[in-house]
Coordinates of C-alpha atoms in Angstrom, one line a residue:
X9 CA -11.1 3.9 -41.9
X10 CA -11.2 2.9 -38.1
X11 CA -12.3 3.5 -34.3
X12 CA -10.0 6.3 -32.7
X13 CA -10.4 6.8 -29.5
X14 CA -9.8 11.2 -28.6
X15 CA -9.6 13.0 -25.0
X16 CA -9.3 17.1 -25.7
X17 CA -10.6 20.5 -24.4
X18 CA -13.6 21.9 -26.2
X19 CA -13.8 25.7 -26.9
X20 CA -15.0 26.0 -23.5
X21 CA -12.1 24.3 -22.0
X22 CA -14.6 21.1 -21.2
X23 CA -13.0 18.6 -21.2
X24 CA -14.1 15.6 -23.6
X25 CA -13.5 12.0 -24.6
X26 CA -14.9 9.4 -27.2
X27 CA -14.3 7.1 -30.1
X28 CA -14.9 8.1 -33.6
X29 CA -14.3 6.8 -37.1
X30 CA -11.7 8.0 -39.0
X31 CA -9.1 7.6 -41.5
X32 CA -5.8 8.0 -39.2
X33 CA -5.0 9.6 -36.3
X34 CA -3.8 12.9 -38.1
X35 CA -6.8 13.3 -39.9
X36 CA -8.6 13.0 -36.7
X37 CA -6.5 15.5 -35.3
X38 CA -6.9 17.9 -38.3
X39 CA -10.5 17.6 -38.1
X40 CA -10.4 17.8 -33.9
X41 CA -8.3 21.1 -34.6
X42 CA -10.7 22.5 -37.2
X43 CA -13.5 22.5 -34.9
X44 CA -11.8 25.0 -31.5
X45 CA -10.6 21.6 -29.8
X46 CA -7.2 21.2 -27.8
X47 CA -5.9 17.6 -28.7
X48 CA -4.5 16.1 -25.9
X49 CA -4.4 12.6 -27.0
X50 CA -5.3 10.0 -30.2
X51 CA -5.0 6.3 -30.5
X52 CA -6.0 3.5 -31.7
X53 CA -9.9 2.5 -30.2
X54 CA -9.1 -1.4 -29.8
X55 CA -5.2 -0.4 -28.6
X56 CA -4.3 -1.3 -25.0
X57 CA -4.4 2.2 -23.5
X58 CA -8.2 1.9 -24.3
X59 CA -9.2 -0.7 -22.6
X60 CA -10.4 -0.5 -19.2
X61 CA -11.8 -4.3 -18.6
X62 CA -10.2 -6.6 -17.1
X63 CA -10.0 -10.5 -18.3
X64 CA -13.0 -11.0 -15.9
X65 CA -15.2 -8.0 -18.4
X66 CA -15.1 -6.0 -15.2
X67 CA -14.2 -2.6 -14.8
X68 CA -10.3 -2.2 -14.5
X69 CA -8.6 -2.2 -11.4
X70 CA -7.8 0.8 -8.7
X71 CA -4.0 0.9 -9.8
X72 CA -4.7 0.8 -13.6
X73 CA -7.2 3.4 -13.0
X74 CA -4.9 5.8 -11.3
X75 CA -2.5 5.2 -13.9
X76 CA -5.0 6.6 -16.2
X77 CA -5.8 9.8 -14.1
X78 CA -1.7 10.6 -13.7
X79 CA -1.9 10.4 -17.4
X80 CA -4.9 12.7 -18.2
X81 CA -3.9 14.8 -15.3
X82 CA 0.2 15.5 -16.3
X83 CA -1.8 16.0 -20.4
X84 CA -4.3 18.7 -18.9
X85 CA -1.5 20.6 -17.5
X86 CA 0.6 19.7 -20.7
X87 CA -1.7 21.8 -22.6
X88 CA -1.9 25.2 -19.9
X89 CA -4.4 24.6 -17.7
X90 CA -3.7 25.2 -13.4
X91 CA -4.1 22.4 -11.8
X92 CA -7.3 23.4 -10.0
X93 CA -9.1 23.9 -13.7
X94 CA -7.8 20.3 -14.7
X95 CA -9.0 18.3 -11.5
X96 CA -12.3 19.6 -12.0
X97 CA -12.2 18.8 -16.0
X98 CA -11.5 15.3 -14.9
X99 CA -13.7 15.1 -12.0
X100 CA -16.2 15.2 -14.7
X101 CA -15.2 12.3 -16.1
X102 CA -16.3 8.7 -15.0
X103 CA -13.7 7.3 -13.9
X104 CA -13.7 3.3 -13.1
X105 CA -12.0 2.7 -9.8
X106 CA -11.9 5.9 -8.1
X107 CA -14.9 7.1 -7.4
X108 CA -14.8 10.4 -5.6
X109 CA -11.4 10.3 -5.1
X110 CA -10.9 13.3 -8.3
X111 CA -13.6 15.2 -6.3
X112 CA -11.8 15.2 -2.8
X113 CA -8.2 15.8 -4.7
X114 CA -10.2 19.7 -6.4
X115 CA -12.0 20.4 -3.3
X116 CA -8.7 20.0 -1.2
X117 CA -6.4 21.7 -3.9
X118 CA -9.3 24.8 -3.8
X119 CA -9.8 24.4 -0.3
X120 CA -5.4 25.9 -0.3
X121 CA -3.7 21.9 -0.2
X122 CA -1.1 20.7 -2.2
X123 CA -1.5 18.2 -4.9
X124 CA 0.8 15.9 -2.9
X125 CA -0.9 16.6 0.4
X126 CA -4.3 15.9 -1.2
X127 CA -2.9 12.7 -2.5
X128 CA -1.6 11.7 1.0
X129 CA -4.8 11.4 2.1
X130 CA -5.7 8.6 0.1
X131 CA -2.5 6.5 0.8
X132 CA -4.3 3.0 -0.7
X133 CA -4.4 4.8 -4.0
X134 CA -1.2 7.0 -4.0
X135 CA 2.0 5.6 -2.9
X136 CA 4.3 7.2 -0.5
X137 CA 6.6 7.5 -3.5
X138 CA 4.5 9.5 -5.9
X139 CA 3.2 11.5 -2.8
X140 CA 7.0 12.4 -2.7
X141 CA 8.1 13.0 -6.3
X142 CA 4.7 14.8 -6.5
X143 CA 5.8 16.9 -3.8
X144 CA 9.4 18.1 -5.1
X145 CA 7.7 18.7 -8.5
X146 CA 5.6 21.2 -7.3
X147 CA 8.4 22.8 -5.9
X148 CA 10.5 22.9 -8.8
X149 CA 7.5 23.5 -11.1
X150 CA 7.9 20.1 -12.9
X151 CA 4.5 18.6 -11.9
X152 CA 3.3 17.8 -15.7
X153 CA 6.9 16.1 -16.7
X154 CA 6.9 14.1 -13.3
X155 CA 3.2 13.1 -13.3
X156 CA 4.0 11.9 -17.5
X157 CA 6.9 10.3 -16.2
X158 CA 5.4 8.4 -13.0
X159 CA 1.9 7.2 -15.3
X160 CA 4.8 5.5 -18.0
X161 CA 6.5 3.9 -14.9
X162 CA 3.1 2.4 -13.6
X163 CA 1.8 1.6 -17.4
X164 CA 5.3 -0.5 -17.9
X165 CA 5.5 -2.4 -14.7
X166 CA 1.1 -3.1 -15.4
X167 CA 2.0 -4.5 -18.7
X168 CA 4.4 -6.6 -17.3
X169 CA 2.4 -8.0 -14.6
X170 CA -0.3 -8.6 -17.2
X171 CA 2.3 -10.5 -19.4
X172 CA 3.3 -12.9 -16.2
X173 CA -0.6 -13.2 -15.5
X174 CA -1.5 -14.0 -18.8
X175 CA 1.6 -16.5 -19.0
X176 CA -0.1 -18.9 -15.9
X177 CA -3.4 -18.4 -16.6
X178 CA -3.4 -21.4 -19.2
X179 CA -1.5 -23.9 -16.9
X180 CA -3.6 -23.0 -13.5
X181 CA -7.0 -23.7 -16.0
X182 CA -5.3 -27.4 -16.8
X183 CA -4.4 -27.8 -13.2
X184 CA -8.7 -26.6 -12.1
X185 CA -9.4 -28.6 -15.3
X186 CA -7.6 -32.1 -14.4
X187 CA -9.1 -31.4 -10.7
X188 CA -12.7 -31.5 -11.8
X189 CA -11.8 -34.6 -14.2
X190 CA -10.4 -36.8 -11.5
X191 CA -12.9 -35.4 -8.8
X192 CA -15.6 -36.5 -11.4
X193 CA -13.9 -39.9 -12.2
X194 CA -13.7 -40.7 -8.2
X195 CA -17.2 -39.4 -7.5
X196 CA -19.2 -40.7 -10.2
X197 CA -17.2 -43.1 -12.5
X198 CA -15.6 -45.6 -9.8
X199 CA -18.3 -46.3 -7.8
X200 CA -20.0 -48.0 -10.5
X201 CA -17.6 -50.7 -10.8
X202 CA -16.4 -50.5 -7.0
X203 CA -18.9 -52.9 -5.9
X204 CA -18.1 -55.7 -8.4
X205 CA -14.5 -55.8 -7.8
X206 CA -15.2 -56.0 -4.4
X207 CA -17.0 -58.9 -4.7
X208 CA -14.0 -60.7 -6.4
X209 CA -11.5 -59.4 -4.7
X210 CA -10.0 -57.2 -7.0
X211 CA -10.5 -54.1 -5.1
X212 CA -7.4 -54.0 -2.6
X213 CA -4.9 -55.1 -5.2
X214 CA -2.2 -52.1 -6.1
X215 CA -3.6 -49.1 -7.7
X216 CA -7.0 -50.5 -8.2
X217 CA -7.2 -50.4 -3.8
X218 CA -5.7 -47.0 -3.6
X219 CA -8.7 -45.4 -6.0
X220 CA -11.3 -47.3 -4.6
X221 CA -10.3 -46.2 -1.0
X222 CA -10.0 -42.3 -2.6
X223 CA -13.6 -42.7 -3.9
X224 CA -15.0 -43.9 -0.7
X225 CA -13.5 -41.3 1.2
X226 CA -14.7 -38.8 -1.5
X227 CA -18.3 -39.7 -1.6
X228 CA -18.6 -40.9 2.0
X229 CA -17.1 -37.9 3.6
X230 CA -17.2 -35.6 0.7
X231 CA -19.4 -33.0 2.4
X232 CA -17.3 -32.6 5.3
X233 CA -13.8 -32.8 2.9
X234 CA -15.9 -29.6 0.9
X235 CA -16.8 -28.1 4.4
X236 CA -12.6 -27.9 5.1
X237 CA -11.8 -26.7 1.9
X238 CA -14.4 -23.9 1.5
X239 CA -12.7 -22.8 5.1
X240 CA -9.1 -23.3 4.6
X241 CA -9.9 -21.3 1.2
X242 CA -11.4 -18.4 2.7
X243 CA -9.1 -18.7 5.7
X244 CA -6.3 -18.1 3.3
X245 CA -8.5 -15.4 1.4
X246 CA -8.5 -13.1 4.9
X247 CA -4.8 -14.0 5.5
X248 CA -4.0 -13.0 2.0
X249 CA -5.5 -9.8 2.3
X250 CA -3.1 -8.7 4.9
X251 CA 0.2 -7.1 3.3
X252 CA 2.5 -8.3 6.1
X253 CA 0.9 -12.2 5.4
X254 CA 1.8 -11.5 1.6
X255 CA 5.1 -10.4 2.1
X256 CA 6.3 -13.6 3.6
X257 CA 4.4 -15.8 1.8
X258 CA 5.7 -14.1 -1.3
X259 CA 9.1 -14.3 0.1
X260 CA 9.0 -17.9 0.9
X261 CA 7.9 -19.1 -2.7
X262 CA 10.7 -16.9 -3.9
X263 CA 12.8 -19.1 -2.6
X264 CA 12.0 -22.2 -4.1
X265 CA 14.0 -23.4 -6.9
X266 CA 12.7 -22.4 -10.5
X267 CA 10.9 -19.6 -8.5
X268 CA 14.3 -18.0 -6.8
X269 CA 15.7 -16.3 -10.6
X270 CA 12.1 -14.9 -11.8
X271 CA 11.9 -13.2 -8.0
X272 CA 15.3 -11.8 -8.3
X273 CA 14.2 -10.3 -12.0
X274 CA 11.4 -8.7 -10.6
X275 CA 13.0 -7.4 -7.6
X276 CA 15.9 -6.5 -9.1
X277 CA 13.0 -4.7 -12.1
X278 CA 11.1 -3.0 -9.4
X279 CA 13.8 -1.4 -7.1
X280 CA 15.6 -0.1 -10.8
X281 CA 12.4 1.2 -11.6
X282 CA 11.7 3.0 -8.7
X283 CA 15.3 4.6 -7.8
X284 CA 14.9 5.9 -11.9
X285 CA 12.0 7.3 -11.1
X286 CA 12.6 9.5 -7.9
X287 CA 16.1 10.2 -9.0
X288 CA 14.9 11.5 -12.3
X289 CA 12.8 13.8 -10.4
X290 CA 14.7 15.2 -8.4
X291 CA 14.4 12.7 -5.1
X292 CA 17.8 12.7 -3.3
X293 CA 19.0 9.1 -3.0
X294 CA 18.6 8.8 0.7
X295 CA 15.3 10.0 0.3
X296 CA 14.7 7.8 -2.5
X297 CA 15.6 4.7 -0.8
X298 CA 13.1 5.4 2.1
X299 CA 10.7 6.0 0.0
X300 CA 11.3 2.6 -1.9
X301 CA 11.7 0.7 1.5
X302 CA 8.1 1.8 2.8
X303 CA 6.5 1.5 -0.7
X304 CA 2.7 -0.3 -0.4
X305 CA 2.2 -4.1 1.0
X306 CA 4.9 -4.1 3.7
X307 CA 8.2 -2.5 4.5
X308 CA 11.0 -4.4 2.4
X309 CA 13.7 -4.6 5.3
X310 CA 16.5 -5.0 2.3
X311 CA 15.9 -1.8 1.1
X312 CA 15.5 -0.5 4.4
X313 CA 19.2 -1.9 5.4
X314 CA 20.4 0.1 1.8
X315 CA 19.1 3.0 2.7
X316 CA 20.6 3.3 5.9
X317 CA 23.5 2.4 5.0
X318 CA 24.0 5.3 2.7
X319 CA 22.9 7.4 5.0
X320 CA 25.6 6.2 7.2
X321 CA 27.9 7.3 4.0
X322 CA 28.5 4.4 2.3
X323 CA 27.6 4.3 -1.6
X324 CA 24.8 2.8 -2.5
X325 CA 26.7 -0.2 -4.6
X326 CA 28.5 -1.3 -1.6
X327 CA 25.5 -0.9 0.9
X328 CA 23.4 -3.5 -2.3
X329 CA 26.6 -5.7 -3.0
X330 CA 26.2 -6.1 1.1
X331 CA 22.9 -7.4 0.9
X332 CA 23.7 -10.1 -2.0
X333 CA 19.7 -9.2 -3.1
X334 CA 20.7 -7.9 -6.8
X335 CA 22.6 -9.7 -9.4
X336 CA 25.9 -9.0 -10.0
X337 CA 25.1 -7.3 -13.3
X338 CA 22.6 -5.0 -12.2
X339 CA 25.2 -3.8 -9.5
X340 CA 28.5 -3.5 -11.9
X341 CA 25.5 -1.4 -14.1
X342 CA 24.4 0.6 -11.0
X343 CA 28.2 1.3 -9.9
X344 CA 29.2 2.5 -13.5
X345 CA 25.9 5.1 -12.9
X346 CA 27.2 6.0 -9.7
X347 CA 30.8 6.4 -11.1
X348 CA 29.6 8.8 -14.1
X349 CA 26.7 10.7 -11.9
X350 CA 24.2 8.7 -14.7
X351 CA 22.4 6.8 -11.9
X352 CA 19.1 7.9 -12.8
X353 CA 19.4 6.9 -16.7
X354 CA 21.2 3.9 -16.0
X355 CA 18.9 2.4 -13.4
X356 CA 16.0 2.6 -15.8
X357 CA 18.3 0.9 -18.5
X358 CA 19.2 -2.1 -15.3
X359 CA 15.0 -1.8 -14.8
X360 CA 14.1 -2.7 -18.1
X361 CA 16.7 -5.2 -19.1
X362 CA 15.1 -7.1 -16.2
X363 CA 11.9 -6.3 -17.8
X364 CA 12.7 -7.4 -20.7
X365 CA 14.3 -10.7 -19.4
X366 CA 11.1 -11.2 -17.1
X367 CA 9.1 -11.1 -19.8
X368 CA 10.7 -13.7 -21.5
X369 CA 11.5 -15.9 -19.4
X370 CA 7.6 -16.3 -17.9
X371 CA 6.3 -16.8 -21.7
X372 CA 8.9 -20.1 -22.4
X373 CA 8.1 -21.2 -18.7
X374 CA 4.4 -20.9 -20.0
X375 CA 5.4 -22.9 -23.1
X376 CA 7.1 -25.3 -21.4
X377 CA 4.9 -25.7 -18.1
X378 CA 1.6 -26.1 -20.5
X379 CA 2.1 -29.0 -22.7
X380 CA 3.8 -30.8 -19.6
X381 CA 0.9 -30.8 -17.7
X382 CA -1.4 -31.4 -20.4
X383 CA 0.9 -34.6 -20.5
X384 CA 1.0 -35.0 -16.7
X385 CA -2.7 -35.3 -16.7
X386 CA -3.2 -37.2 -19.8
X387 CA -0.8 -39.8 -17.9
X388 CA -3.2 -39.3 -14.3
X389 CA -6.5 -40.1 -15.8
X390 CA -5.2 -42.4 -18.4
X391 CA -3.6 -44.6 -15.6
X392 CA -6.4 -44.9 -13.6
X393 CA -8.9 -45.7 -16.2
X394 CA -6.5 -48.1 -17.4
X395 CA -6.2 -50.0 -14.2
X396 CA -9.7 -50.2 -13.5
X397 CA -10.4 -51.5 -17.1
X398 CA -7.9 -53.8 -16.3
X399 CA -9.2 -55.0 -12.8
X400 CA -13.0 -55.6 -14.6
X401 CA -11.0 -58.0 -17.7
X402 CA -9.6 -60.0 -15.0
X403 CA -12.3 -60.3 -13.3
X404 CA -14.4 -61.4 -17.0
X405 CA -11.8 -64.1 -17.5
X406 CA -12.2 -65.9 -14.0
X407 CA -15.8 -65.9 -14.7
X408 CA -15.5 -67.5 -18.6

């Protein structure tokens, strides 16, 4: 026996969710079945696509949350319901994130909209390029296989993001951690002994000078040293929020070395991911690569370049070999898709090889990266205590 979580249609056509105990998921189903409902999905309670916290315990995210919806939404349909019925099922469902957003999508699909018009209203929550494949599948009549499609997309590049996340989140709590330490050691430890070795002498020899001077400077001026950093912190917080400042910051770290391979991965993981996508549904290529180039947080000027390029009539390998953005195996891939009209299946193969390699390579960076600075700052603190321990024995033996 465990905790399955359920979402189905009643014998109303109400749609419901919740977590029960049962056996497995089939017998859930079974006994789902038996009483008039539609099963739409099962899983496990304590599995991933349950949760809806974030490692804070707050409610998940706007872009996990509309991963969600795309998912419900494209299993509504799934199961025969017009698209109106199915945004006012879910509107009745709390959803964490969106608010009214489910509301404004029915009453502009009843009001004679679109689906992709109503989401191109709401452009911070639905991307120009699911406003466009959106768009085509409605045309073509597609829109649950495209909205399953686009919610498996945004769940795989999510998880990997998480993964990264979860990689530094250990080494950036040793680097806050050895700050407090040797803020603590300056600020409250040093001064005790500061005025002793000053009074022999001690206190402007080598290393013993350097963290004296630090812990004046610290306790002397620390308000005004707090005062700078609470405004450089939340002048950064305001630039960061700007997806222009971003972009180039985000650019410049990718840059440095160590940095420069996991960017290229995940830039070579995104743009794979994306083309797959809007080729898959029907996108044409030119149209894909605007799409990708104005994506949310900045217009990527390489992708931009591409997709002129091809519209120029050049193919799309030479336009990316031009650019020298993609590794050379992701555009030998890309150029055997082109070859045998596989483009779409063989840019989501490129897109999660580069997943795959992302992955990896952030957990061994964590592996490595951890223990060295748990080193590093055994070292730091270890050095200082030691020379001020040796500073006061000197000091004891001129006085015997």
């Amino acid at each position: 026996m465990g905790r399955h979580r359920f979402k189905a249609l009643d014998a109303d056509g109400q749609f419901v969710s919740g977590e029960v105990e049962a056996a497995d998921a089939r017998a859930l189903a079974e006994r789902l079945t038996a009483s008039g409902h539609v099963v739409l999905e099962i899983g496990d309670a304590g599995s991933a696509a349950g949760r809806r916290r974030s490692w804070f315990g707050r409610v998940g995210a706007r872009p996990a949350a509309v991963t969600v919806f795309l998912r419900d939404l494209a299993m509504v349909l799934r199961a025969g319901v017009p698209l109106d019925a199915a945004l006012r099922l879910l509107a009745g469902e709390r959803r964490s994130g969106l608010g009214g957003v489910v509301e404004d999508l029915f009453r502009s699909v009843t009001g004679g909209a679109g689906l992709a018009e109503a989401m191109g209203a709401h452009p911070d929550l639905f991307g120009a390029d699911l406003v466009t494949m959106v768009r085509v599948a409605e045309t073509a009549g597609t829109l649950d296989r495209v909205l399953e499609t686009v919610a498996a997309s945004r769940a795989r590049a999510e998880e990997t993001r998480e993964t990264i996340a979860s990689s530094l989140r250990y080494p950036i709590f040793l680097l806050v951690a050895a700050t407090g330490v040797l803020m603590f050691f300056l600020t409250a430890v040093v001064p005790q002994f500061a005025g002793v070795l000053e009074d022999y002498g001690s206190a402007k020899e080598g290393i013993v000078g350097v963290v004296i001077a630090a812990s004046k400077l610290f306790t002397e001026q620390g308000r005004v040293i707090g005062a700078v950093a609470l405004a450089v912190a939340l002048g950064m917080f305001l630039l960061l929020r700007r997806p222009a400042t971003r972009r180039r910051l985000i650019d410049a770290l990718a840059r440095l070395p160590g940095i420069a391979e996991l960017a290229t991965m995940r830039r070579t993981a995104v743009f794979c991911d994306g083309l797959a996508t809007l080729l898959a549904n029907g996108v044409p290529l030119s149209d894909a690569l605007g799409v990708l180039a104005d994506r949310p947080g900045g217009r990527d000027e390489m992708v931009a370049r591409v997709a002129e390029g091809v519209r120029r009539g050049r193919r799309l390998v030479e336009a990316l070999a031009g650019e020298a953005r993609l590794p050379a195996l992701a555009i030998d891939m890309l150029r055997i898709g082109e070859e045998t009209s596989e483009l779409p299946a063989v840019a989501r193969r490129v897109a999660d090889f580069y997943d795959a390699r992302l992955t990896a390579r952030a957990r061994r960076l964590a592996a490595i990266v951890g223990p060295t600075a748990i080193v590093l700052i055994a070292v730091l603190i270890g050095g200082l205590i030691v020379s001020i321990l040796t500073a006061l024995l000197s000091i004891d033996r001129l006085v015997l």
